[in-house]
Coordinates of C-alpha atoms and ligand atoms in Angstrom, one line a residue:
X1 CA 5.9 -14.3 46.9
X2 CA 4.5 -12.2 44.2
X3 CA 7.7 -13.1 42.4
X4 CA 7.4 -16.6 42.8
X5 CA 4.3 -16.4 41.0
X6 CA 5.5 -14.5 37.9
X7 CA 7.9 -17.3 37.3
X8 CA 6.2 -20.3 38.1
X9 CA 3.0 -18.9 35.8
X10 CA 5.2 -18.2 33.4
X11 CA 6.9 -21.9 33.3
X12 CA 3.8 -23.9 34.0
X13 CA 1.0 -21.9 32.1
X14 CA 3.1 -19.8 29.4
X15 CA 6.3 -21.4 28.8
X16 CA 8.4 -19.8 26.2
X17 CA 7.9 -22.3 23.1
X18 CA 9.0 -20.7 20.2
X19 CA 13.0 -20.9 19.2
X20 CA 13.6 -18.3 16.7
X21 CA 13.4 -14.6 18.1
X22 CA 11.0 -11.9 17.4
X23 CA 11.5 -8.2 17.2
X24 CA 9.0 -5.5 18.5
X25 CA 8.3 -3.4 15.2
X26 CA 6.7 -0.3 14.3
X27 CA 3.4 -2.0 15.0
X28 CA 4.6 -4.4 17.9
X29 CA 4.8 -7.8 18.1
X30 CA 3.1 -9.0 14.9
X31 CA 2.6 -12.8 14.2
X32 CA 1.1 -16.3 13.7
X33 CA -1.0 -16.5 16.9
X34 CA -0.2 -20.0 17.7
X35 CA 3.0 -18.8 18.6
X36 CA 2.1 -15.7 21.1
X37 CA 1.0 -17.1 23.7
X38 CA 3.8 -16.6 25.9
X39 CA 4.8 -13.3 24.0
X40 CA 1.4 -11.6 25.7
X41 CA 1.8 -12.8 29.2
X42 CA 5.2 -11.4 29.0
X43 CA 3.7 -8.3 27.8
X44 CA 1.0 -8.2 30.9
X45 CA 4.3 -8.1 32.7
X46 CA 6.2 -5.5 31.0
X47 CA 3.2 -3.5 31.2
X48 CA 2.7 -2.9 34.7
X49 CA 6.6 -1.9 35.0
X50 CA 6.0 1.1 32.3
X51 CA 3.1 1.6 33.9
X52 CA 4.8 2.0 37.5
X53 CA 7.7 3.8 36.1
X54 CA 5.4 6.2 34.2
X55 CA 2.9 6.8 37.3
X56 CA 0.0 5.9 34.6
X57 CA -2.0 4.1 33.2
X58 CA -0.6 2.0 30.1
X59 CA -2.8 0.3 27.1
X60 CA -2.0 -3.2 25.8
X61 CA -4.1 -4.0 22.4
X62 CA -4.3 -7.1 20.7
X63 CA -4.9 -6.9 17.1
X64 CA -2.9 -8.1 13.9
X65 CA -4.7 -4.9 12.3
X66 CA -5.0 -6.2 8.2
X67 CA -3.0 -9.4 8.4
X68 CA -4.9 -12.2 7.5
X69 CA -7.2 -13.7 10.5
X70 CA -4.7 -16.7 11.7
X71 CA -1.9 -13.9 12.5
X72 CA -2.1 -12.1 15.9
X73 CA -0.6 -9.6 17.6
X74 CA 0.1 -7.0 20.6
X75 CA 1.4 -3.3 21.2
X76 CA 1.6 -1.3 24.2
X77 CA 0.3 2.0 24.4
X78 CA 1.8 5.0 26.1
X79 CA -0.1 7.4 28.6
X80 CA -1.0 10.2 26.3
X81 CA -1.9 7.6 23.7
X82 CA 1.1 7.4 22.0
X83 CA 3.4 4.1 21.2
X84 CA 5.4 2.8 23.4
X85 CA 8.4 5.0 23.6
X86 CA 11.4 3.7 20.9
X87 CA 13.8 3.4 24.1
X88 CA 11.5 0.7 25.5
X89 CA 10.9 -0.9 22.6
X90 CA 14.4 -2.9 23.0
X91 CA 13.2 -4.2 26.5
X92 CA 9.5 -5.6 25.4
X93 CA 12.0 -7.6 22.4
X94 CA 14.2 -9.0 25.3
X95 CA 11.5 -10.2 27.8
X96 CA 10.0 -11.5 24.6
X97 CA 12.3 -13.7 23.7
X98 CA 14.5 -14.4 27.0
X99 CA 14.1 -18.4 28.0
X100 CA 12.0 -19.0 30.9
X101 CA 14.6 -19.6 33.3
X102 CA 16.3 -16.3 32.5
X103 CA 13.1 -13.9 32.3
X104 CA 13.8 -13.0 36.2
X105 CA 17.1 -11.4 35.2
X106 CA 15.6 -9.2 32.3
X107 CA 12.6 -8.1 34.9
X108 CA 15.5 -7.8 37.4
X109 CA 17.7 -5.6 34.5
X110 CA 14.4 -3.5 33.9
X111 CA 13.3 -2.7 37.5
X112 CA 17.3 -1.9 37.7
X113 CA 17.7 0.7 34.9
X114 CA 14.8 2.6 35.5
X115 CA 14.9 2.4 39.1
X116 CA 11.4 1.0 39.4
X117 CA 11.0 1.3 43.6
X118 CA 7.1 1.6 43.6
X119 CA 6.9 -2.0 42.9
X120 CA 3.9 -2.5 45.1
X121 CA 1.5 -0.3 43.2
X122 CA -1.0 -1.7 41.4
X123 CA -1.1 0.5 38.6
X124 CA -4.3 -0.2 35.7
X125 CA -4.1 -1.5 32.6
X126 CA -6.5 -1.4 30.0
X127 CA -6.3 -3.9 27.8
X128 CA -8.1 -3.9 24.6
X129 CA -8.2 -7.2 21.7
X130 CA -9.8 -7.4 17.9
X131 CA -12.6 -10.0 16.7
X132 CA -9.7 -12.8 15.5
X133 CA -10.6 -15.8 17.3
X134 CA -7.4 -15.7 19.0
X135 CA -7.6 -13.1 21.1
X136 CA -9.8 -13.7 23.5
X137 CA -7.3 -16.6 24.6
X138 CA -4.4 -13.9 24.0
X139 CA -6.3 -11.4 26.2
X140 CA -6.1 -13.6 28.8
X141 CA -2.7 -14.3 28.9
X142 CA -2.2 -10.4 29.3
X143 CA -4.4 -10.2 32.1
X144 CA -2.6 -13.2 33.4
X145 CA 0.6 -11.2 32.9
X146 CA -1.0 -8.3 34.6
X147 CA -1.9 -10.0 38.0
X148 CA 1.0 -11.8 38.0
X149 CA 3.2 -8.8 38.2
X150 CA 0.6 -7.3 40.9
X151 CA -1.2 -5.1 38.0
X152 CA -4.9 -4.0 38.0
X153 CA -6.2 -5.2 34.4
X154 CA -9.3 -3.2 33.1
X155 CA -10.6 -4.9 30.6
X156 CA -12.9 -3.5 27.8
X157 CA -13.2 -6.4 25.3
X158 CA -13.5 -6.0 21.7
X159 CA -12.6 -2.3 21.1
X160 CA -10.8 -0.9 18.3
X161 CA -7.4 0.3 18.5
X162 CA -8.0 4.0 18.5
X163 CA -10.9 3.1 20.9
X164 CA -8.2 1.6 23.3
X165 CA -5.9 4.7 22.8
X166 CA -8.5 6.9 24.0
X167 CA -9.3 5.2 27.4
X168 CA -6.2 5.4 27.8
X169 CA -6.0 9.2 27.7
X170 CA -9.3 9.4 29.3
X171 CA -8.2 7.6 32.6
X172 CA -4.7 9.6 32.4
X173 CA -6.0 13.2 32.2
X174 CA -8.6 11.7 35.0
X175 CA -11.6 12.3 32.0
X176 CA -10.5 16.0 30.9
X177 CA -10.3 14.2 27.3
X178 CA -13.5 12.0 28.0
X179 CA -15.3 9.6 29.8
X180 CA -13.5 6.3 29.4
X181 CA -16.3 4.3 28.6
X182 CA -17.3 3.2 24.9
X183 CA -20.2 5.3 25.7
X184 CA -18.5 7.9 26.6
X185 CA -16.4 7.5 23.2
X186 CA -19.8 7.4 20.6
X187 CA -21.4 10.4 22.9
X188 CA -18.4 12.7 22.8
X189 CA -17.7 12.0 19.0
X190 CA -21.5 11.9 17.7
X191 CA -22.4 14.6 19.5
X192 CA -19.9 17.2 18.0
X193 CA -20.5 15.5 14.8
X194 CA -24.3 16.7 15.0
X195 CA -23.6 20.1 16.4
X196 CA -21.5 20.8 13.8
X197 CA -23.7 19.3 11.1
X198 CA -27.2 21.2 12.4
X199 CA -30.6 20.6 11.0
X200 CA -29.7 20.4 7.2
X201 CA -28.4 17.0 6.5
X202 CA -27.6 17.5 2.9
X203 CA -26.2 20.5 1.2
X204 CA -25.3 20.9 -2.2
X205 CA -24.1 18.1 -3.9
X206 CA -23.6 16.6 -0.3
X207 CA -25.8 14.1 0.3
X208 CA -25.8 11.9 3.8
X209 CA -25.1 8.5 3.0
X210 CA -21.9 6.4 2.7
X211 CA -21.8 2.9 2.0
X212 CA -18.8 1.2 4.8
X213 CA -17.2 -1.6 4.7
X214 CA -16.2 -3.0 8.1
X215 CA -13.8 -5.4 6.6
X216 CA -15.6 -8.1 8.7
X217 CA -14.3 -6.8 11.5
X218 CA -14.3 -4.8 15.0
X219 CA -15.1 -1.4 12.9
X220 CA -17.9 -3.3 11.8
X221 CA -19.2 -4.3 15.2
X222 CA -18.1 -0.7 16.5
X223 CA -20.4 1.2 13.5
X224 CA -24.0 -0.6 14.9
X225 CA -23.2 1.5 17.9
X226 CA -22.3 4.8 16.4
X227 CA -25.2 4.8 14.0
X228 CA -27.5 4.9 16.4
X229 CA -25.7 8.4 18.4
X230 CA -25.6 9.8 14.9
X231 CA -29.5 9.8 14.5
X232 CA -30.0 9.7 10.6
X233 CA -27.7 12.9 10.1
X234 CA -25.6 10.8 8.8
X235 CA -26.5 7.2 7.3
X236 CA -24.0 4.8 7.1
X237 CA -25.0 1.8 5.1
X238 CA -22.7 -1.1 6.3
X239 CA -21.2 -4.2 4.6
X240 CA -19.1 -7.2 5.2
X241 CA -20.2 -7.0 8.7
X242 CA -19.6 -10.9 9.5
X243 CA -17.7 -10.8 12.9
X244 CA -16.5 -13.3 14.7
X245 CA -15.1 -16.7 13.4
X246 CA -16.3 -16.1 10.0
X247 CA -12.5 -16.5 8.4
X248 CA -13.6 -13.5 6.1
X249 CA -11.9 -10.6 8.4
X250 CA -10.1 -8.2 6.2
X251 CA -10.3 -11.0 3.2
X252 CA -10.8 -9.1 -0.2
X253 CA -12.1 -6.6 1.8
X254 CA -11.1 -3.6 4.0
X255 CA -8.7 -0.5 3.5
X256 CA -5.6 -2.1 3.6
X257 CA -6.8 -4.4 0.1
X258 CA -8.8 -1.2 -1.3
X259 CA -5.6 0.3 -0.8
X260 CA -2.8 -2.1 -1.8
X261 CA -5.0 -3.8 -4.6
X262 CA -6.6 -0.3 -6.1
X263 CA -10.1 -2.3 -6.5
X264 CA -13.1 -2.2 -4.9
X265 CA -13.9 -4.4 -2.4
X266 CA -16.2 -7.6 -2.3
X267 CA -19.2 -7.1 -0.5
X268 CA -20.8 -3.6 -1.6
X269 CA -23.3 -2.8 -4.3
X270 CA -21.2 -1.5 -6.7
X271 CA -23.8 1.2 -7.9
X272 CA -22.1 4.2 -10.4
X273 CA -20.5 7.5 -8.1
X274 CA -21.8 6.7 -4.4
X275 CA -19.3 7.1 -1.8
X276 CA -17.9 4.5 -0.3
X277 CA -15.2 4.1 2.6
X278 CA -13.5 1.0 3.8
X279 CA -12.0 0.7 7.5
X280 CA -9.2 -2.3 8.6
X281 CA -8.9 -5.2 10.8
X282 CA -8.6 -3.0 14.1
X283 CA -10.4 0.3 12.8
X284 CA -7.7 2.4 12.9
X285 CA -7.5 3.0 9.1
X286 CA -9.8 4.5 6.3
X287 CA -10.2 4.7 2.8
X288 CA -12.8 6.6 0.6
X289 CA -13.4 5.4 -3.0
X290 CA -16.2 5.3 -5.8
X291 CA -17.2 3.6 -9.2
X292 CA -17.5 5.9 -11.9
X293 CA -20.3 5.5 -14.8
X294 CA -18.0 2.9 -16.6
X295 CA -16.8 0.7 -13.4
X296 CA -13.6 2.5 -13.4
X297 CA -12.2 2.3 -10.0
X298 CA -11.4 6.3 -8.0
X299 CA -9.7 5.5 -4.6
X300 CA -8.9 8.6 -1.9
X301 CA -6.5 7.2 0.0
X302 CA -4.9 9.0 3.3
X303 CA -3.1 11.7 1.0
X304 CA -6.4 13.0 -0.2
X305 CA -7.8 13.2 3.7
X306 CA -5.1 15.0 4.7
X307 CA -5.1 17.7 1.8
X308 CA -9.1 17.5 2.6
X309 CA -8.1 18.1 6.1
X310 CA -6.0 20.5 5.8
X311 CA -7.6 22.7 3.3
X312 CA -10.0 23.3 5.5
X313 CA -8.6 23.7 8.5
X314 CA -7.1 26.4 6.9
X315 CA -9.9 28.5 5.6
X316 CA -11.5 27.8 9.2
X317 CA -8.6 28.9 11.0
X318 CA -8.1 31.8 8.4
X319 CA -12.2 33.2 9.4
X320 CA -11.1 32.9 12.9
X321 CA -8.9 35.8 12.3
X322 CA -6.9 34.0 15.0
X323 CA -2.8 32.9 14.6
X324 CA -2.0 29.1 14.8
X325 CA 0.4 27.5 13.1
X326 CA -0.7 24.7 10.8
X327 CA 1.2 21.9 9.2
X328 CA 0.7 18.5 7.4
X329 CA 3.0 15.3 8.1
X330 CA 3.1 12.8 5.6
X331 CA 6.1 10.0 4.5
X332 CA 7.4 9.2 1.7
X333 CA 4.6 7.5 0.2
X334 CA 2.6 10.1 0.0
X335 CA 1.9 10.8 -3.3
X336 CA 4.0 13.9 -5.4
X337 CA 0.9 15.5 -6.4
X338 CA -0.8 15.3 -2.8
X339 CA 2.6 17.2 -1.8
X340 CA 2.4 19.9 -4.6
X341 CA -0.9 20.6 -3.9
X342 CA -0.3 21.2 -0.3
X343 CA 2.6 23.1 -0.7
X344 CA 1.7 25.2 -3.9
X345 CA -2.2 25.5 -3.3
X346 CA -2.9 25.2 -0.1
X347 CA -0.1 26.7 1.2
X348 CA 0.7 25.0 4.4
X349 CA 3.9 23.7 5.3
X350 CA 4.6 19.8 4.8
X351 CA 6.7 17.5 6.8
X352 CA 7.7 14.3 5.3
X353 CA 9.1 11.5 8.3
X354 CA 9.7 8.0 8.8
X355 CA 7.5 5.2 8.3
X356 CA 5.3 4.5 11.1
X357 CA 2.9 6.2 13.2
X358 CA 5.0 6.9 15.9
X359 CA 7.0 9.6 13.6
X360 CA 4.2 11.3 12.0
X361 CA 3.2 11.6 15.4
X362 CA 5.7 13.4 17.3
X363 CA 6.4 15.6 14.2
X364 CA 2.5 16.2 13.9
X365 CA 3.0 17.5 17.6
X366 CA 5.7 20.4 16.9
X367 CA 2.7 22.1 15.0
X368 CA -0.4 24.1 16.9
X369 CA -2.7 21.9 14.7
X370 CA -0.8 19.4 13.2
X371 CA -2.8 17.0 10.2
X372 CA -1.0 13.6 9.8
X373 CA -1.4 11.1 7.4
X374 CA 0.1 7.8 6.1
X375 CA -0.7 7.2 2.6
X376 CA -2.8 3.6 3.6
X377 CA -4.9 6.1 5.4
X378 CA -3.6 6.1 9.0
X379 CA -4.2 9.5 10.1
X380 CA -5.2 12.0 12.9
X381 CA -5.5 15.9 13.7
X382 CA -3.8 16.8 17.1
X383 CA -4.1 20.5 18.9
X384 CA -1.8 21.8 21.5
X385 CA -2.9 22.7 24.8
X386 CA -2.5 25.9 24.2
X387 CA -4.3 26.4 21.0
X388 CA -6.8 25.0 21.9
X389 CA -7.1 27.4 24.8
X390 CA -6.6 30.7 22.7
X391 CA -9.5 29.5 20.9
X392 CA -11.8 29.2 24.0
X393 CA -9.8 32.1 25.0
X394 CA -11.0 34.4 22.2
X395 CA -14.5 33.2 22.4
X396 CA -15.1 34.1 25.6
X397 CA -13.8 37.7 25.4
X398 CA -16.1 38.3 22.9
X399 CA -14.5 40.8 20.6
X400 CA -15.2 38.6 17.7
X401 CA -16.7 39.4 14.8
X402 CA -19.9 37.3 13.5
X403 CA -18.0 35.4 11.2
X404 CA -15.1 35.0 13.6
X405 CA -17.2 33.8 16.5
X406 CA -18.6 31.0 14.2
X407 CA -15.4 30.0 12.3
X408 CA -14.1 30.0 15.9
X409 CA -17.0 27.5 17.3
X410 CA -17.4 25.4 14.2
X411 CA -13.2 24.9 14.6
X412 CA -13.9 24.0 18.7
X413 CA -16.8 21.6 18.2
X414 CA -14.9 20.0 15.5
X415 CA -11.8 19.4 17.5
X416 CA -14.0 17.0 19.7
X417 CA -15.4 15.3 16.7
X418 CA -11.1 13.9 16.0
X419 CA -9.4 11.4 18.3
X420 CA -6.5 12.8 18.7
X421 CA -5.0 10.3 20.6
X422 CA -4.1 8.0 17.2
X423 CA -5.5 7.7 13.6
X424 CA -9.5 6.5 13.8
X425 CA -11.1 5.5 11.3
X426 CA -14.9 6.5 12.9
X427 CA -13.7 9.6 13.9
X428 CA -11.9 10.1 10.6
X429 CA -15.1 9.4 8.5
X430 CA -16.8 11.8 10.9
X431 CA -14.9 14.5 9.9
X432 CA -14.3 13.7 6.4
X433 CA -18.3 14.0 6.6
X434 CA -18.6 17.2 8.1
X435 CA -16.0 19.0 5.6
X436 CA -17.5 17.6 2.3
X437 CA -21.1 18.6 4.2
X438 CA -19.9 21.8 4.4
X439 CA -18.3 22.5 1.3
X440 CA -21.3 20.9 -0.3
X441 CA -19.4 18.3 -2.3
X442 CA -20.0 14.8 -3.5
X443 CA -16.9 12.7 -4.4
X444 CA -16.6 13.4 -7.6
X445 CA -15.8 17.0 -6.3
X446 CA -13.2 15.9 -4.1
X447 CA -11.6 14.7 -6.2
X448 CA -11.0 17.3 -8.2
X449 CA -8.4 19.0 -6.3
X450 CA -5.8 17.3 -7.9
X451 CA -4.8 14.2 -10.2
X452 CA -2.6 11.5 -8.3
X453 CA 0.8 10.6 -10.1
X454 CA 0.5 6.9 -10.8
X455 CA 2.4 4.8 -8.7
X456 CA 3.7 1.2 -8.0
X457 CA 4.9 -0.2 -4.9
X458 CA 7.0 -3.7 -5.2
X459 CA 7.9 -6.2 -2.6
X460 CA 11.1 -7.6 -2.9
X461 CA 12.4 -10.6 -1.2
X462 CA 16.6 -10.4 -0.5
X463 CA 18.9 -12.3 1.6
X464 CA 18.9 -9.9 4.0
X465 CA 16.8 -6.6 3.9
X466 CA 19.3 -4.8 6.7
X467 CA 21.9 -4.2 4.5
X468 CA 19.7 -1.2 2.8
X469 CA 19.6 1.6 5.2
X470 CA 17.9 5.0 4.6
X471 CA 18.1 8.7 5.3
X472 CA 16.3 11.6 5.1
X473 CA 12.8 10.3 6.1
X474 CA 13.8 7.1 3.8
X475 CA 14.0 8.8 0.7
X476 CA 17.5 8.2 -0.1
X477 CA 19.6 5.1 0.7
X478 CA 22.6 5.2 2.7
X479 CA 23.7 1.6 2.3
X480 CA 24.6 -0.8 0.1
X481 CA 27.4 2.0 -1.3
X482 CA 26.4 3.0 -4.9
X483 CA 23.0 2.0 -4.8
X484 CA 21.2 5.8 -4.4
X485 CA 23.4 7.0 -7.5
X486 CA 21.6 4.0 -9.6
X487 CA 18.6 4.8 -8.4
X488 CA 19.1 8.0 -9.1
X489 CA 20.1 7.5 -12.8
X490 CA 17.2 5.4 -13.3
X491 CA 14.9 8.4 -11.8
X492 CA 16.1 10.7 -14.2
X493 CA 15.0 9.0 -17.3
X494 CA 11.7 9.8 -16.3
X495 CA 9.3 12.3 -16.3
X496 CA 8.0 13.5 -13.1
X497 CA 9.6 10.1 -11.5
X498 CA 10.5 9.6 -8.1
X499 CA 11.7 6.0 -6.8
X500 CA 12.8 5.0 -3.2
X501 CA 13.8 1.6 -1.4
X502 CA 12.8 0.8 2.1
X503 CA 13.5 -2.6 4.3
X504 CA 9.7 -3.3 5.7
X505 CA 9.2 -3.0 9.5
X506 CA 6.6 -5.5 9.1
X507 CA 7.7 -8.4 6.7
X508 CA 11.0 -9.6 5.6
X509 CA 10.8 -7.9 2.5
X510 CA 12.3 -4.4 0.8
X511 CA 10.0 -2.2 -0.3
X512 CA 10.8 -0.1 -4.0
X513 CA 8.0 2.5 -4.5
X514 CA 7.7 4.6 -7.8
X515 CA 5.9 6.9 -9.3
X516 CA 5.8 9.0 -12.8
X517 CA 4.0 10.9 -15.0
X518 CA 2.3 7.8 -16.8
X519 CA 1.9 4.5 -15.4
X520 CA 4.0 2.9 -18.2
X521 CA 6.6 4.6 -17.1
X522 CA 6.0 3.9 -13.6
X523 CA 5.8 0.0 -13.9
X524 CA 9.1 0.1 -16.2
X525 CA 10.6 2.6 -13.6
X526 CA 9.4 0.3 -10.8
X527 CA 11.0 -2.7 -12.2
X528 CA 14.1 -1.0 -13.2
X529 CA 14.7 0.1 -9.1
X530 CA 13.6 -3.4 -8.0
X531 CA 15.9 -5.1 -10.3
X532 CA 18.8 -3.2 -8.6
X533 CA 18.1 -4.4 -5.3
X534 CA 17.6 -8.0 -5.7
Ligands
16G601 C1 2.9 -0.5 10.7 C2 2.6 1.0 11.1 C3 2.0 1.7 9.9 C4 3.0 1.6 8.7 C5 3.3 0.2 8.4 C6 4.4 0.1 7.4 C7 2.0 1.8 13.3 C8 1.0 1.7 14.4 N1 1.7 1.0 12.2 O1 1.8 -1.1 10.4 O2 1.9 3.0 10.3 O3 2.4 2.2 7.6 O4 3.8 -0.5 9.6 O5 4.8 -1.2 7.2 O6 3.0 2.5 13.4 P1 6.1 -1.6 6.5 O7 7.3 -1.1 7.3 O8 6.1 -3.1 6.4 O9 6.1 -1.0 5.2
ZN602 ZN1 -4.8 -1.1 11.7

């Protein structure tokens, strides 16, 4: 019976209207949301068969992150928070775009490869969506999805992203991670936050206030909440806060433009050397940036948060007296003077991987505390198991020094002020907070770790962007034959330059990033690369 009503809902109330096929990408399925209708019911089903064949609980978020507010979107989420593992991604393309009449067989093929056999469990799904005035129509055609296949939907509303990853970890390590309540989210976050922060607000050239900019969005909604936990240690002054229906998410505003654009955003009072950070559509992204005396334009993107991060994690971990292993992931974007700082500096070992969270990741994993960012300023912290035990471990047997015991505290309260379960932006600015609070630094002083090469990144519209493969972590192409060498000749011409071509998960364009020593030379060299790609 329960069959009969998975297809018959699926003709009747979501019939597959869209021809042309779509792919499930590094961030899902990512598109005009007129046209996704069906897609998310599908997903409601495909759900609650990863969720049976896992024994967990599996996250479905609707969001189109920074795309403009017409687009929408969906992704699954995996029962320790991370993407949908790459083997499934294949299956949630073909129940995507499978006609009606044939979407038995690929549910059929599914339950068949996997040997799905607890098909009468009615495993949860949480299901999270964005402020896009599509979603709330989207979220119900997930839910629908989710009945119809015999699922429990939980639905939490308007959540970010990273708020939705969380539950889901919550609910699967039955609330060792945290309640799985958005209450349970501010309290377990702001809390550390002010332990770690104590009675002095300010210190040295710290001060407490940052101006945000919720790119008119859920991080927006989601800060009104926060600020209130945080009780004036921190004050976060907020901007472009208009929500729903507004047509102003994410426009000229937000971390992705901050980012892509190098300006400031609209929206903020653009007063000389105050901090300012900038969040996306779905809160899972975070930029810092200032103004200096003359209007000139500073942006710390995710590079400088990472080698923020990581330096002092380092020290931290160093006063602990206690071994871990620490690393930083980052991808080929990252910028060459981020990596040279890290490596020659800071001293911790780097990782550079593919594009996408999903990599960064599962490489950030292989480390005991493992700092990942993306250059757009997608990033998290994650801690094994079991260092996160030898730090308890050592605490409670006492033989620490002074300093030891509070390195070793400071280090375990601030593990609870990071999501770990995906980048955050709220839980990023957190502890971007409490490690300029503690080193006693305003912006400026951040930034003075290091000078960011310039760089360019081009979009580059071909006939057909898969003809460019890549290796090693997409700094060098494989394919079209001859194409590395040119770039490579180009490359050499310059000083401190470094130039790579990448086909977009996201759009149908190829990507040429460059950078060099001055940013003449790194427009010419960016236009020289593009030139041999088009
Ligand atoms: C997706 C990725 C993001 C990456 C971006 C690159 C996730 C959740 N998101 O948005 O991490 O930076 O794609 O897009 O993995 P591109 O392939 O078009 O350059
Ligand atoms: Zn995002």
């Amino acid at each position: 019976l329960r069959c009969r009503t998975v297809y018959a809902f699926a003709r009747e109330m979501y019939p597959k209207t869209i021809k042309h096929d779509i792919s499930y990408g590094t961030a899902g399925f990512r598109t005009r949301a007129t046209d996704l209708s069906y897609v998310m019911y599908r997903m409601g089903l495909l759900a609650v068969l990863r969720a049976r064949y896992k024994n967990a609980v599996i996250g479905v978020m609707i969001t189109a992150s920074h795309n403009p507010e017409p687009d929408n979107g969906v992704k699954l989420v995996d029962p320790m928070g991370e993407m949908l593992e790459q083997s499934w991604e294949k299956w949630a393309t073909k129940i995507a775009n499978v006609t009606d009449d044939k979407l038995e067989n690929v549910i059929n093929d599914i339950i068949a490869e996997y040997n799905i056999e607890n098909m009468n469990d009615r495993p949860e799904i949480v299901i999270g969506k964005d402020t896009r005035p599509s979603s709330l129509h989207l979220s119900k055609a997930v839910i629908d999805g989710v009945l119809a296949m015999g699922g429990k939907p939980v639905d939490y509303g308007i959540v970010t992203t990273p708020q939705l990853h969380y539950f889901v970890v919550c609910k699967n390590t039955r609330r060792a991670y945290g309640q799985p309540t958005e209450d349970g989210y501010y309290k377990k976050l702001t809390n550390a936050f002010k332990k770690v922060r104590g009675q002095n607000f300010n210190n040295g050239n710290y001060v407490n206030r940052v101006l945000y900019d919720g790119a008119n969005g859920v991080g927006a909604k989601k800060i009104k909440y926060l600020k209130e936990g945080l009780e004036g240690s921190l004050i976060v002054d907020m901007y472009n806060d208009e929500i729903i229906g507004s047509g102003k998410l994410n426009y000229l505003c937000g971390a992705d433009f901050v980012k892509s654009q190098q300006k400031f955003p609209t929206g903020l009072p653009q007063d000389p050397n105050v901090r300012c950070c900038s969040v996306d559509g779905d809160a899972d992204r975070i930029v810092y940036y200032y103004l200096d005396e003359n209007k000139k334009f500073h942006l710390m993107d995710g590079d400088r948060i990472a080698t923020l991060i990581a330096g002092f994690l380092k020290e931290v971990l160093e006063k602990t007296g206690i071994s871990l292993k620490l690393g930083l992931v980052q991808t080929a974007y990252a910028n060459g003077a981020s990596t040279d700082y890290i490596t020659n500096e800071l001293k911790v070992p780097v990782a550079c991987v593919p594009t996408g969270v999903k990599h960064l990741h599962h490489k950030a994993l292989s480390y005991d505390i493992g700092v990942y960012f993306e250059a757009n300023g997608h990033g998290t912290v994650v801690f094994k198991n079991s260092a996160k035990e030898k730090l308890r471990t050592a605490l409670e047997t006492n033989n620490l020094s002074d300093e030891q015991k509070h390195a070793t505290e400071r280090l375990i309260n601030i593990i609870d002020i990071i999501n770990e379960t995906v980048g955050d932006a709220i839980s990023d600015m957190l502890l971007v907070e409490t490690i300029l609070h503690y080193r006693g630094w305003d912006i400026k002083d951040w930034e003075k770790a290091y000078t960011d090469l310039p760089n360019k990144l081009l979009k580059v519209t071909v006939q057909d962007r898969t003809v460019i493969t890549t290796t090693d972590a997409e700094r060098k192409c494989v394919t079209p034959e001859g194409l590395q060498a040119e770039i490579d000749a180009i490359v050499a011409k310059y000083p401190k330059g470094r130039s790579f071509v990448r086909p977009s998960g996201t759009e149908d364009v190829v990507r040429v990033y460059a950078e060099a020593s001055t940013s003449q030379d790194c427009d010419k060299l960016a236009a020289e690369v593009a030139k041999k790609v088009f």
